[in-house]
mmCIF file of N, CA and C in Angstrom:
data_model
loop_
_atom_site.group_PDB
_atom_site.id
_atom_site.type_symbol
_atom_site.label_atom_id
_atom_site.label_comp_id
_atom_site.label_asym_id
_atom_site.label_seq_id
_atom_site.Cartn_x
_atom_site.Cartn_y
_atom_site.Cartn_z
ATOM 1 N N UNK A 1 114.726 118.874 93.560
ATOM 2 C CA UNK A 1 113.810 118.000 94.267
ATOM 3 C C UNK A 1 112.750 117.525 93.270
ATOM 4 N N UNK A 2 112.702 116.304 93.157
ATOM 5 C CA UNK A 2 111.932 115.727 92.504
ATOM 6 C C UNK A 2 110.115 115.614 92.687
ATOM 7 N N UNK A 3 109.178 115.912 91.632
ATOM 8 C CA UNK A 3 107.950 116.241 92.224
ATOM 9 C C UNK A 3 107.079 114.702 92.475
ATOM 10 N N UNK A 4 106.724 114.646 93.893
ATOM 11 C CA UNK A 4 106.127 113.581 94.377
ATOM 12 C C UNK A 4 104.658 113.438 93.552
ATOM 13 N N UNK A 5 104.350 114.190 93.320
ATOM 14 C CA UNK A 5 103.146 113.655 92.143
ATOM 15 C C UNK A 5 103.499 112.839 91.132
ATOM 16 N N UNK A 6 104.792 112.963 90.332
ATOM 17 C CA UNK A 6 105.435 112.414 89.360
ATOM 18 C C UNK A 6 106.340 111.023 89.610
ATOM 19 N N UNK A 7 107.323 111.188 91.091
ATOM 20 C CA UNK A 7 108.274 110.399 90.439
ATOM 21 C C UNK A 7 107.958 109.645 91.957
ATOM 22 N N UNK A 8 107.630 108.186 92.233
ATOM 23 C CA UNK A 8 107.305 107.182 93.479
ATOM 24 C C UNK A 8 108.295 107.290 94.612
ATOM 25 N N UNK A 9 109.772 107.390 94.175
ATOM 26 C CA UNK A 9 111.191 107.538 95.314
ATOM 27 C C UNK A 9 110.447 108.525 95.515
ATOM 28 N N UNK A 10 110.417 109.904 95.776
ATOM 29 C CA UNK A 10 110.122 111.243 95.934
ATOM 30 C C UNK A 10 108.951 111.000 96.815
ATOM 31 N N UNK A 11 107.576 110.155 95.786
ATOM 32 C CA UNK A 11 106.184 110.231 96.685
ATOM 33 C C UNK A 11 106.876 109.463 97.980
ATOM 34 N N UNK A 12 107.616 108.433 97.881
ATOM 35 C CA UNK A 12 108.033 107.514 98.753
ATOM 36 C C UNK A 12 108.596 108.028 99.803
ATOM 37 N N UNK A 13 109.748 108.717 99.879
ATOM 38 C CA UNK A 13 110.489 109.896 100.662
ATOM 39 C C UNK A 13 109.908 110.401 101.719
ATOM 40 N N UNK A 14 108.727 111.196 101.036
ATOM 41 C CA UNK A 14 108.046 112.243 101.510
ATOM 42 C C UNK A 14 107.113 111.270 102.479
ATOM 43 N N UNK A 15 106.488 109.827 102.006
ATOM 44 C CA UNK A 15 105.466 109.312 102.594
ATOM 45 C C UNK A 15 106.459 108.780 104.141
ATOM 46 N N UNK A 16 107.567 108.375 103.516
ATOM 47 C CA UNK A 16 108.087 107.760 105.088
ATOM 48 C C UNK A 16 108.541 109.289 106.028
ATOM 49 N N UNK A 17 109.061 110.396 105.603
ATOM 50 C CA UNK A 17 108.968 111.147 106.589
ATOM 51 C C UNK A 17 107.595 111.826 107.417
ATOM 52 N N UNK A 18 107.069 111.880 106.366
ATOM 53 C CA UNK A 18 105.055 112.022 106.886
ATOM 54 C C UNK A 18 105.051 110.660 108.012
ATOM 55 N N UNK A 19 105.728 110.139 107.925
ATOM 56 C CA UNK A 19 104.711 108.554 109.067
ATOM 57 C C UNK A 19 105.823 108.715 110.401
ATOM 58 N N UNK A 20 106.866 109.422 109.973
ATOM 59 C CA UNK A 20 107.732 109.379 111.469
ATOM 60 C C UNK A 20 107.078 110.789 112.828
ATOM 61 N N UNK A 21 106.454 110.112 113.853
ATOM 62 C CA UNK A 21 105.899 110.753 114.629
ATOM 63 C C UNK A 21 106.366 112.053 114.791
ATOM 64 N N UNK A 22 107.602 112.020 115.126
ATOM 65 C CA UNK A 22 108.196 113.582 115.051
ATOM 66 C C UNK A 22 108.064 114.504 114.208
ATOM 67 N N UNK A 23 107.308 114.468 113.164
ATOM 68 C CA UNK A 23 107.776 115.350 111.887
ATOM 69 C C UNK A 23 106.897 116.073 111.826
ATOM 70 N N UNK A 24 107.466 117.689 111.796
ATOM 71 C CA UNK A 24 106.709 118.677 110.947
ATOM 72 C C UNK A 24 105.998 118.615 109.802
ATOM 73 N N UNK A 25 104.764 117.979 110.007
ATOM 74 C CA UNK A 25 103.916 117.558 108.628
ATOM 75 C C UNK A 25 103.359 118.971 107.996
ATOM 76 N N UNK A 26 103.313 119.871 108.606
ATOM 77 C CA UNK A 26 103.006 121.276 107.793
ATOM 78 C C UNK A 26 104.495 121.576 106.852
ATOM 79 N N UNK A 27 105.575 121.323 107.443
ATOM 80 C CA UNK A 27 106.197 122.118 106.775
ATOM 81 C C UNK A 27 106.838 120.947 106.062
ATOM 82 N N UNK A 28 106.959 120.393 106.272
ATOM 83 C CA UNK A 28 107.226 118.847 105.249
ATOM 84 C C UNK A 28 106.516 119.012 103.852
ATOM 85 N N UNK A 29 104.567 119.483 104.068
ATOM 86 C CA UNK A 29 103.936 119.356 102.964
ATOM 87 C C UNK A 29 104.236 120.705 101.967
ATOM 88 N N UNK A 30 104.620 121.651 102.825
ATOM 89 C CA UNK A 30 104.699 122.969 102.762
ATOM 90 C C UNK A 30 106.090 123.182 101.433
ATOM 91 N N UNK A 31 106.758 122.154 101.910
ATOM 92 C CA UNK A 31 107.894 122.450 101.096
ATOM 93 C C UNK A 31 107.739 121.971 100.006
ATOM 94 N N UNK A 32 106.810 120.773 99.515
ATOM 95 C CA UNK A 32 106.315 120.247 98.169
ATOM 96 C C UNK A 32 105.106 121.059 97.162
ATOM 97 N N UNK A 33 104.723 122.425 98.161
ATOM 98 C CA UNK A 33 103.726 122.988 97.802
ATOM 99 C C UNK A 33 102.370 121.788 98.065
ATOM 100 N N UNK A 34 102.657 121.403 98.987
ATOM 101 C CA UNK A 34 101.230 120.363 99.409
ATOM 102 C C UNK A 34 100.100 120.721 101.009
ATOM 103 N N UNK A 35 99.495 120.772 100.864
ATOM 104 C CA UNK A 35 98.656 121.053 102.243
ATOM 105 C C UNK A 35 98.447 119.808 102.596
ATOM 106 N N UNK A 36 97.034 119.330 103.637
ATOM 107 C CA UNK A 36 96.412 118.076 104.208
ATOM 108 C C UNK A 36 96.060 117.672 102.799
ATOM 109 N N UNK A 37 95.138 118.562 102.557
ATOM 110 C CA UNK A 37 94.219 117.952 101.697
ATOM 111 C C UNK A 37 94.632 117.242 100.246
ATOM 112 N N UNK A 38 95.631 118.213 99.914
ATOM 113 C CA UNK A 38 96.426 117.879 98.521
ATOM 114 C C UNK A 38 97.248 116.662 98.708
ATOM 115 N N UNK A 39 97.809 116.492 100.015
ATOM 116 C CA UNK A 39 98.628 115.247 100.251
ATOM 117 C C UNK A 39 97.593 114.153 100.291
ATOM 118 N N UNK A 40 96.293 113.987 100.592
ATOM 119 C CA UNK A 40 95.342 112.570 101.181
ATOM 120 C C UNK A 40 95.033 112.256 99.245
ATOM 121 N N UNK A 41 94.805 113.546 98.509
ATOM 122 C CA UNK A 41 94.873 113.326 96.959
ATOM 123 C C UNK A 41 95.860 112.945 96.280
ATOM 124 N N UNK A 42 97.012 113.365 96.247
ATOM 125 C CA UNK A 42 98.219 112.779 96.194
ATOM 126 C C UNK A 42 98.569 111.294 96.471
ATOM 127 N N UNK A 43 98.311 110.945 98.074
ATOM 128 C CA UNK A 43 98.779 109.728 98.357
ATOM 129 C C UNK A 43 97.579 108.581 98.135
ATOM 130 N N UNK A 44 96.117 109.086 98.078
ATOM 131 C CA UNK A 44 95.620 108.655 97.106
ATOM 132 C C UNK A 44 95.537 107.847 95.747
ATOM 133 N N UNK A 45 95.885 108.846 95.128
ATOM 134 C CA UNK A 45 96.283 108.585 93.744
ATOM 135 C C UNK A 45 97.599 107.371 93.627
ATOM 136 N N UNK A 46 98.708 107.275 94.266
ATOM 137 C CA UNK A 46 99.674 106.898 94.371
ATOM 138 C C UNK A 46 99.167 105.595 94.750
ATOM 139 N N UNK A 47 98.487 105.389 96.065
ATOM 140 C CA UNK A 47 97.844 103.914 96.410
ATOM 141 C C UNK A 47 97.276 103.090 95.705
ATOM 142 N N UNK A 48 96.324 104.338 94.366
ATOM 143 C CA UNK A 48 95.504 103.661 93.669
ATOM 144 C C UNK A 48 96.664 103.043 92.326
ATOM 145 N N UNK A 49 97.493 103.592 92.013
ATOM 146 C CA UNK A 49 98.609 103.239 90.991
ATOM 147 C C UNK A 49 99.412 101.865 91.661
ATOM 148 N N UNK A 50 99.912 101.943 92.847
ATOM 149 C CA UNK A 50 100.432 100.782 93.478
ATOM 150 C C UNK A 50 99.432 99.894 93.679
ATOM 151 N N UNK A 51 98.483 99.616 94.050
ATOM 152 C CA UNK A 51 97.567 98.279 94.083
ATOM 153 C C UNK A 51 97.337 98.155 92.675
ATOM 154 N N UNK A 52 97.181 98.867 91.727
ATOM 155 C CA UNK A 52 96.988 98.007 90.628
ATOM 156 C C UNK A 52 98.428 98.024 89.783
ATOM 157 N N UNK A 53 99.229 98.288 89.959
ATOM 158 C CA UNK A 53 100.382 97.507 89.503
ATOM 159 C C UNK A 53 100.701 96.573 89.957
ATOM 160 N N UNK A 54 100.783 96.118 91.309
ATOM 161 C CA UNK A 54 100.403 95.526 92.377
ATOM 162 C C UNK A 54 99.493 94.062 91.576
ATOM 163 N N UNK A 55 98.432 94.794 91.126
ATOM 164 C CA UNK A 55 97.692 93.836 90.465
ATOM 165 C C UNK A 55 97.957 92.965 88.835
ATOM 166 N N UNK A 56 98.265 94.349 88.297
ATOM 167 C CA UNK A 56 98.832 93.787 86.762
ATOM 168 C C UNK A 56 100.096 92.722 86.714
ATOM 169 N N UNK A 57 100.716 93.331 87.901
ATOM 170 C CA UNK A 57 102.488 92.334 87.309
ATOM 171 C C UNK A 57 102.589 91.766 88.863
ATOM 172 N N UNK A 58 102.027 91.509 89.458
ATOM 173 C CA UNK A 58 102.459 90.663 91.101
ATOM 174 C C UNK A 58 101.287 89.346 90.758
ATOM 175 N N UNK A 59 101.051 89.220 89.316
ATOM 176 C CA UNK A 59 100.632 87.676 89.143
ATOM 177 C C UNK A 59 101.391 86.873 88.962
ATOM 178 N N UNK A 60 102.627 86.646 88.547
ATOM 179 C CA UNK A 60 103.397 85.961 88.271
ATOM 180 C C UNK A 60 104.412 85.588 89.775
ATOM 181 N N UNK A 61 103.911 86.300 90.394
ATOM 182 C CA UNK A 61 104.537 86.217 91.994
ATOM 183 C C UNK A 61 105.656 86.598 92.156
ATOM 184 N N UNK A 62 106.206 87.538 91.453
ATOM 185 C CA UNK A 62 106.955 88.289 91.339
ATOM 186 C C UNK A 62 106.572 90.364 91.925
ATOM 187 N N UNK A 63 107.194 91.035 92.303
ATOM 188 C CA UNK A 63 107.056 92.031 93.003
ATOM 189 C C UNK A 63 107.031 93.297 91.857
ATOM 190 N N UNK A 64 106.243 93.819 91.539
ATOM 191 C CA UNK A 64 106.040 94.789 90.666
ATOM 192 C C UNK A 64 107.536 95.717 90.891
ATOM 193 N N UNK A 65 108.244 96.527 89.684
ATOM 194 C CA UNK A 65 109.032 97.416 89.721
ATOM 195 C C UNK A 65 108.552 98.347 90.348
ATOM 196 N N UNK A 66 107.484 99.082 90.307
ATOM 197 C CA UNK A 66 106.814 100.226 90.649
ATOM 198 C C UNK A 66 106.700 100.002 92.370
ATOM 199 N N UNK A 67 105.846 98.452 92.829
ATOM 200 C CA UNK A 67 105.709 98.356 94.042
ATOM 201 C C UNK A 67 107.161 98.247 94.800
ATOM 202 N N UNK A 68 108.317 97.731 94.140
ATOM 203 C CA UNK A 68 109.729 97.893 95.134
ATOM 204 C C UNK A 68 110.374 98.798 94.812
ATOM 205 N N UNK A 69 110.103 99.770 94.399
ATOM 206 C CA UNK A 69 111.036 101.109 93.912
ATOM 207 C C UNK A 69 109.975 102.212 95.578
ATOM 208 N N UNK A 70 108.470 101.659 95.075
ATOM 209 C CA UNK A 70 108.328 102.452 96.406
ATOM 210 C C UNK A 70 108.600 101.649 97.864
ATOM 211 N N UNK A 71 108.248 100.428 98.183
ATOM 212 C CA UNK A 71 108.993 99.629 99.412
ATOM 213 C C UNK A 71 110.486 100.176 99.774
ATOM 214 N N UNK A 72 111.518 99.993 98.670
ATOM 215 C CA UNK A 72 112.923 100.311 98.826
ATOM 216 C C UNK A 72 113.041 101.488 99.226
ATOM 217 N N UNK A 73 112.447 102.947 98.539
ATOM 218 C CA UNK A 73 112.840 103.652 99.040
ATOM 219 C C UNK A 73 112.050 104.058 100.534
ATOM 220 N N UNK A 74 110.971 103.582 100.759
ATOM 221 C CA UNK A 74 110.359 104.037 101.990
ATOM 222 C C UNK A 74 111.480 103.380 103.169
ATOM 223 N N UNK A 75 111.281 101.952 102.944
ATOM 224 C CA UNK A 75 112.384 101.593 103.873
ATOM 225 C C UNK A 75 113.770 102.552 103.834
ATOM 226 N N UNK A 76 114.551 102.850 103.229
ATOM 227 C CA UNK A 76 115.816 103.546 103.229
ATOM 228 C C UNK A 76 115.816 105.024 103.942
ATOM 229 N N UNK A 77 114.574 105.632 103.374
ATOM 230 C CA UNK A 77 114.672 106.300 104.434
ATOM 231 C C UNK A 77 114.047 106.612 105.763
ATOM 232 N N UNK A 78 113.347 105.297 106.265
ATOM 233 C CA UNK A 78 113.107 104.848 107.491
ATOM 234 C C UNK A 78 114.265 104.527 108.731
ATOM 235 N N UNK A 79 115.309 103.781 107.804
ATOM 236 C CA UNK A 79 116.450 103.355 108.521
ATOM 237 C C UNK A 79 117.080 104.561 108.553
ATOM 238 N N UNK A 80 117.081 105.033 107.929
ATOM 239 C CA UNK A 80 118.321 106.088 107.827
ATOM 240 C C UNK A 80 117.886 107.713 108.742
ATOM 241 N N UNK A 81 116.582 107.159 109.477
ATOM 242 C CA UNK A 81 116.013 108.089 110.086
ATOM 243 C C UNK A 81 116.132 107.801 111.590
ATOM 244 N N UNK A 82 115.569 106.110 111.534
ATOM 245 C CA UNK A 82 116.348 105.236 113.137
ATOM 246 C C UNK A 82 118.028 105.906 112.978
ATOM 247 N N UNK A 83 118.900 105.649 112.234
ATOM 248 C CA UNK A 83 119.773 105.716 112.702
ATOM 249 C C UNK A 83 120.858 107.289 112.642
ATOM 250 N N UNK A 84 120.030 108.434 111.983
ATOM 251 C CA UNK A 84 120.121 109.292 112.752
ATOM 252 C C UNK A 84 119.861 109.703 113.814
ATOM 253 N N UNK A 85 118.606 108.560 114.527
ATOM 254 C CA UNK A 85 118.297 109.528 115.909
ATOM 255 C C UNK A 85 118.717 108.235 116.913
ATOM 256 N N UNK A 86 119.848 108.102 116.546
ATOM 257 C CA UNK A 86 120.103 106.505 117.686
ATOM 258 C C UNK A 86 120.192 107.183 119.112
ATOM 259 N N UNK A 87 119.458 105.725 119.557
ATOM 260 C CA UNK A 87 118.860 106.520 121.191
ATOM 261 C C UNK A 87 120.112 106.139 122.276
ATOM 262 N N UNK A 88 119.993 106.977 123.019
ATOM 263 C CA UNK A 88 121.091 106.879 124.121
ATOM 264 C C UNK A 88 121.594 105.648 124.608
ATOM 265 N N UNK A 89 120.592 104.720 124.699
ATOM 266 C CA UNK A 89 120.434 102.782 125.196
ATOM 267 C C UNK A 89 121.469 102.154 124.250
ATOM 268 N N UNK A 90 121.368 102.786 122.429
ATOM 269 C CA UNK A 90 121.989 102.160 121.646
ATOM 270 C C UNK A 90 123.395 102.413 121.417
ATOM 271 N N UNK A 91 123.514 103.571 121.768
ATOM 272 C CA UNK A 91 124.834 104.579 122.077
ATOM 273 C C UNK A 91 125.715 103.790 123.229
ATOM 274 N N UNK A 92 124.782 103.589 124.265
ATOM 275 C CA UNK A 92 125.621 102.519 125.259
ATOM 276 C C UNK A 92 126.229 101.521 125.254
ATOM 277 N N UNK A 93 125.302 100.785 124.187
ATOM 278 C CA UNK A 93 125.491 99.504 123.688
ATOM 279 C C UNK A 93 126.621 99.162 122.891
ATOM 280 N N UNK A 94 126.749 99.826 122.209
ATOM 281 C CA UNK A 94 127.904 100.469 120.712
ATOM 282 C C UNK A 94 128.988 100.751 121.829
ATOM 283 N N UNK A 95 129.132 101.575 122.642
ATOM 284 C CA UNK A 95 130.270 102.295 123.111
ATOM 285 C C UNK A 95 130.833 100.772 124.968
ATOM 286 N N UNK A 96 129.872 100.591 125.409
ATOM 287 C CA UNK A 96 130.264 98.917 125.723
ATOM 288 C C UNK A 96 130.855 98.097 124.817
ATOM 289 N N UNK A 97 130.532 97.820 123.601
ATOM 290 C CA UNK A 97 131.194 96.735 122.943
ATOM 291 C C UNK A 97 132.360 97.140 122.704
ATOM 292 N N UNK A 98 132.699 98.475 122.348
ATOM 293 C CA UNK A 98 134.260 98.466 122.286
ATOM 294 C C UNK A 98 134.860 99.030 123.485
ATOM 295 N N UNK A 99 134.590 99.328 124.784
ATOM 296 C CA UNK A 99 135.000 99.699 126.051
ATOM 297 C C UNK A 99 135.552 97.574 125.972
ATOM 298 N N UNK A 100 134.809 96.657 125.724
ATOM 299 C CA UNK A 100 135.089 95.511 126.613
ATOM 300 C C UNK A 100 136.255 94.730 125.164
ATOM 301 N N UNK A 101 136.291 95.747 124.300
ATOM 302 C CA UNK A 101 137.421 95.259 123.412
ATOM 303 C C UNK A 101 137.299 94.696 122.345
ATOM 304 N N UNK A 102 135.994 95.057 122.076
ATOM 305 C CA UNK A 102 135.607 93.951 120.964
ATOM 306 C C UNK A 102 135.618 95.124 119.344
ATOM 307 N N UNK A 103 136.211 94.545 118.387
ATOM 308 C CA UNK A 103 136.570 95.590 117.205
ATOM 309 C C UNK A 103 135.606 96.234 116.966
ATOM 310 N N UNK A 104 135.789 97.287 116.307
ATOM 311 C CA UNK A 104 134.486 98.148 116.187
ATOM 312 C C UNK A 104 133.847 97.848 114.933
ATOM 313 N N UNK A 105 134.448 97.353 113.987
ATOM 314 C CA UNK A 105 134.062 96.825 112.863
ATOM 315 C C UNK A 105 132.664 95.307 113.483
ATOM 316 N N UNK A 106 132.824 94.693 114.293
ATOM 317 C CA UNK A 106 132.329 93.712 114.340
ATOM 318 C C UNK A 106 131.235 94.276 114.998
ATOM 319 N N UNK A 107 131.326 95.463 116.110
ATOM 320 C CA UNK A 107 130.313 96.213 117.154
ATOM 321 C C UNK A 107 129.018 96.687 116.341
ATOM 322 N N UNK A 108 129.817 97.595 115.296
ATOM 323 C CA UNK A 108 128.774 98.183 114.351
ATOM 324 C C UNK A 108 127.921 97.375 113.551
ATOM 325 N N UNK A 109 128.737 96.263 113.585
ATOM 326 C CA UNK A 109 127.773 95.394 112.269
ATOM 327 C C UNK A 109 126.705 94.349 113.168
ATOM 328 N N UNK A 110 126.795 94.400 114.356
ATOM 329 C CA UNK A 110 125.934 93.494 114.896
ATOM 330 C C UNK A 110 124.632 94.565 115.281
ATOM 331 N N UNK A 111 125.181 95.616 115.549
ATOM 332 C CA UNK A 111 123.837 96.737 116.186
ATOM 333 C C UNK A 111 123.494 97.001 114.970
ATOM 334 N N UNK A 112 123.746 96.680 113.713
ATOM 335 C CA UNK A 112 123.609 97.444 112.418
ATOM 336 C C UNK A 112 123.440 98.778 112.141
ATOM 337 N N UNK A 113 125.018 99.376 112.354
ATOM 338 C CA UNK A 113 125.045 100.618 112.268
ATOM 339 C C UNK A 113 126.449 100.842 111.068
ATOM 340 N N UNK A 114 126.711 102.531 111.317
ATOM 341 C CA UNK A 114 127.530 102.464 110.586
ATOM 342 C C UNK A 114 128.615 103.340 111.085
ATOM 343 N N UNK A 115 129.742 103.341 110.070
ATOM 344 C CA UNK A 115 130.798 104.530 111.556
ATOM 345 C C UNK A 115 130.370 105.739 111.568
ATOM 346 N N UNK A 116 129.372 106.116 110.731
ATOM 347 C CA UNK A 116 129.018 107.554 110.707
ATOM 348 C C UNK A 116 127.878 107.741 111.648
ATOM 349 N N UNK A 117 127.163 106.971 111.798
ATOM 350 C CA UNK A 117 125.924 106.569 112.929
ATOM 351 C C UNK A 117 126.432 106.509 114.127
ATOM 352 N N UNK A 118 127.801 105.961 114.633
ATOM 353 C CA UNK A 118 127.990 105.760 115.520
ATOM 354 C C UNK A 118 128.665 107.370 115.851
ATOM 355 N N UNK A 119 129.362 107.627 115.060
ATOM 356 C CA UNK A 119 130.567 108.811 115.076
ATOM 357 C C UNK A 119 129.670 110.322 115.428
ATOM 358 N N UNK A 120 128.280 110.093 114.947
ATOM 359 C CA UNK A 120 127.330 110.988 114.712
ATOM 360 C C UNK A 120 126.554 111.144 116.259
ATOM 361 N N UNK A 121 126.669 109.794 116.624
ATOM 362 C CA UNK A 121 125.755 109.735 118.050
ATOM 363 C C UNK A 121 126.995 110.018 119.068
ATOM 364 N N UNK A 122 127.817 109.679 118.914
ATOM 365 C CA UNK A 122 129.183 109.867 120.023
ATOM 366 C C UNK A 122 129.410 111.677 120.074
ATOM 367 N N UNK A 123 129.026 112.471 118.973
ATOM 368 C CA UNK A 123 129.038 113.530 119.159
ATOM 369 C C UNK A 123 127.725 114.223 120.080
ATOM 370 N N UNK A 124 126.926 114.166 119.213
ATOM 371 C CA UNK A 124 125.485 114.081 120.044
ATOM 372 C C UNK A 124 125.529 113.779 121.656
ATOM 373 N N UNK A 125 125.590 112.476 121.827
ATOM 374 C CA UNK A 125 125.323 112.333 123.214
ATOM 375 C C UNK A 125 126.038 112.855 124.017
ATOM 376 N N UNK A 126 127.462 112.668 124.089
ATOM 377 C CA UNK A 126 128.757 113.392 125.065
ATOM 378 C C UNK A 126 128.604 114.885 124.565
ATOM 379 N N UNK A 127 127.695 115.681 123.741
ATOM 380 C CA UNK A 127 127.874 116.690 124.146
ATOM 381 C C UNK A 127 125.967 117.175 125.151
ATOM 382 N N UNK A 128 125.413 116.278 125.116
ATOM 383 C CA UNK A 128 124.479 115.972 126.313
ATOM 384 C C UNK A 128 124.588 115.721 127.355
ATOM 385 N N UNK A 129 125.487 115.168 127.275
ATOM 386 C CA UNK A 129 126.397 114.636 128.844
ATOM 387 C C UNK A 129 127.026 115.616 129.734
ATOM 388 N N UNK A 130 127.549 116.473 128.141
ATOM 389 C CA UNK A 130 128.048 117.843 129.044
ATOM 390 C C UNK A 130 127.195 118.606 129.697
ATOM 391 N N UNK A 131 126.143 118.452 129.401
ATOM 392 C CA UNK A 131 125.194 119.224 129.893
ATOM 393 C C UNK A 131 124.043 119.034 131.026
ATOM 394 N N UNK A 132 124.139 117.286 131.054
ATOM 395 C CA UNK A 132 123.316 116.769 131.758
ATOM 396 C C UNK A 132 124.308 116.119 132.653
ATOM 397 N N UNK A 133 124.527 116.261 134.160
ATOM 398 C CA UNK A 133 124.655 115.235 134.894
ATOM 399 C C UNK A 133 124.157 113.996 135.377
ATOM 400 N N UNK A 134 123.348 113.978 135.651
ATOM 401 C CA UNK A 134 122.108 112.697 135.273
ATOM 402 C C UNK A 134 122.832 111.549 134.381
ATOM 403 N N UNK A 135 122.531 112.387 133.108
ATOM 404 C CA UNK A 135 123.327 111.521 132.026
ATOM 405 C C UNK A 135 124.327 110.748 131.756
ATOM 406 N N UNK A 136 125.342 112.110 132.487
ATOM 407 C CA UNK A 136 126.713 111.725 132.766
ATOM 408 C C UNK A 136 126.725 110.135 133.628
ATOM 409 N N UNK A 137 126.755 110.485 134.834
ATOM 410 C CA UNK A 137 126.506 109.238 135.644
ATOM 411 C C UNK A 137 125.868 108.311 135.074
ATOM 412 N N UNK A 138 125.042 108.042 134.360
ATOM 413 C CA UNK A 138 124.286 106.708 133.705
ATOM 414 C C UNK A 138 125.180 106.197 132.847
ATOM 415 N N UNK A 139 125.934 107.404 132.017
ATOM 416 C CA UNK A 139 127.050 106.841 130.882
ATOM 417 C C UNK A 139 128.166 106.048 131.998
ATOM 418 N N UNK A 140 128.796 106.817 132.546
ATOM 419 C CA UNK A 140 129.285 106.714 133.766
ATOM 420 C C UNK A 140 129.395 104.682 134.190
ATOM 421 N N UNK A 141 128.290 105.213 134.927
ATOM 422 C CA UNK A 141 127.794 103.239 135.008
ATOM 423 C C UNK A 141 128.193 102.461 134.109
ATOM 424 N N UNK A 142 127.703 103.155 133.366
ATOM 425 C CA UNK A 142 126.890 101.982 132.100
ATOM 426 C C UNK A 142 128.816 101.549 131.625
ATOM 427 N N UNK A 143 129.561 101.756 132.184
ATOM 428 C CA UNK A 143 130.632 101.918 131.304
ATOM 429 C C UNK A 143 131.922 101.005 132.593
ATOM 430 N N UNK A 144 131.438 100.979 133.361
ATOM 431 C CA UNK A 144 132.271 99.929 134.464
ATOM 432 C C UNK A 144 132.093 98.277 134.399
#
């Protein structure tokens, strides 16, 4: 694991799982050897390096290396966090498009997913289903 003081993917990583509401921010920081306080210094420091790279090389109107190495990776693993936790609505949606016949290749690429996203939530939910009647019946519906 790469140290987020040092390397921006890493600070980046760490900053997009810190911003997803769900997250164990103790043990998130915990695992970098970071507390509150060390992280607001940390991400600090990091802000102050991105606005002025930001500043040195985004004159030419062009996007600093430094500023899209951290954009890219924050986004990547933003998405890749939506689409581990794809919500039941989207699960419906996905599993309608190919109930009414439509390829799954074309299904996935319009919800922008992937077969492992989908393959990942089809496990997930139907084994919720097993458990929830409620559920069941809504899938149920949702599927006539």
């Amino acid at each position: 694991m790469n140290d987020p003081a040092e390397d921006v993917e890493a600070y980046a990583t760490l900053a997009a799982q810190l911003a997803d509401p769900g997250a164990d921010r103790a043990a998130l920081l915990a695992a970098h050897g970071l507390d509150e306080e060390r992280w607001e210094a940390l991400d600090d420091a990091w802000q102050a390096r991105l606005s002025e790279a930001d500043d040195e090389d985004g004159e030419d109107g062009g996007v600093p290396p430094l500023v899209a190495a951290f954009a890219e990776t924050f986004a990547r693993v933003q998405r890749a966090r939506a689409r581990r936790d794809l919500s039941f609505d989207r699960f419906l949606e996905a599993a309608r498009g190919l109930k009414r016949g439509t390829d799954m290749a074309t299904v996935l690429s319009r919800l922008d997913l992937t077969l492992e996203d989908y393959l990942s939530a089809q496990q997930r939910w139907t084994a919720a289903m097993l458990e929830d009647e409620a559920l069941m019946a809504r899938f149920q519906r949702a599927m006539k």
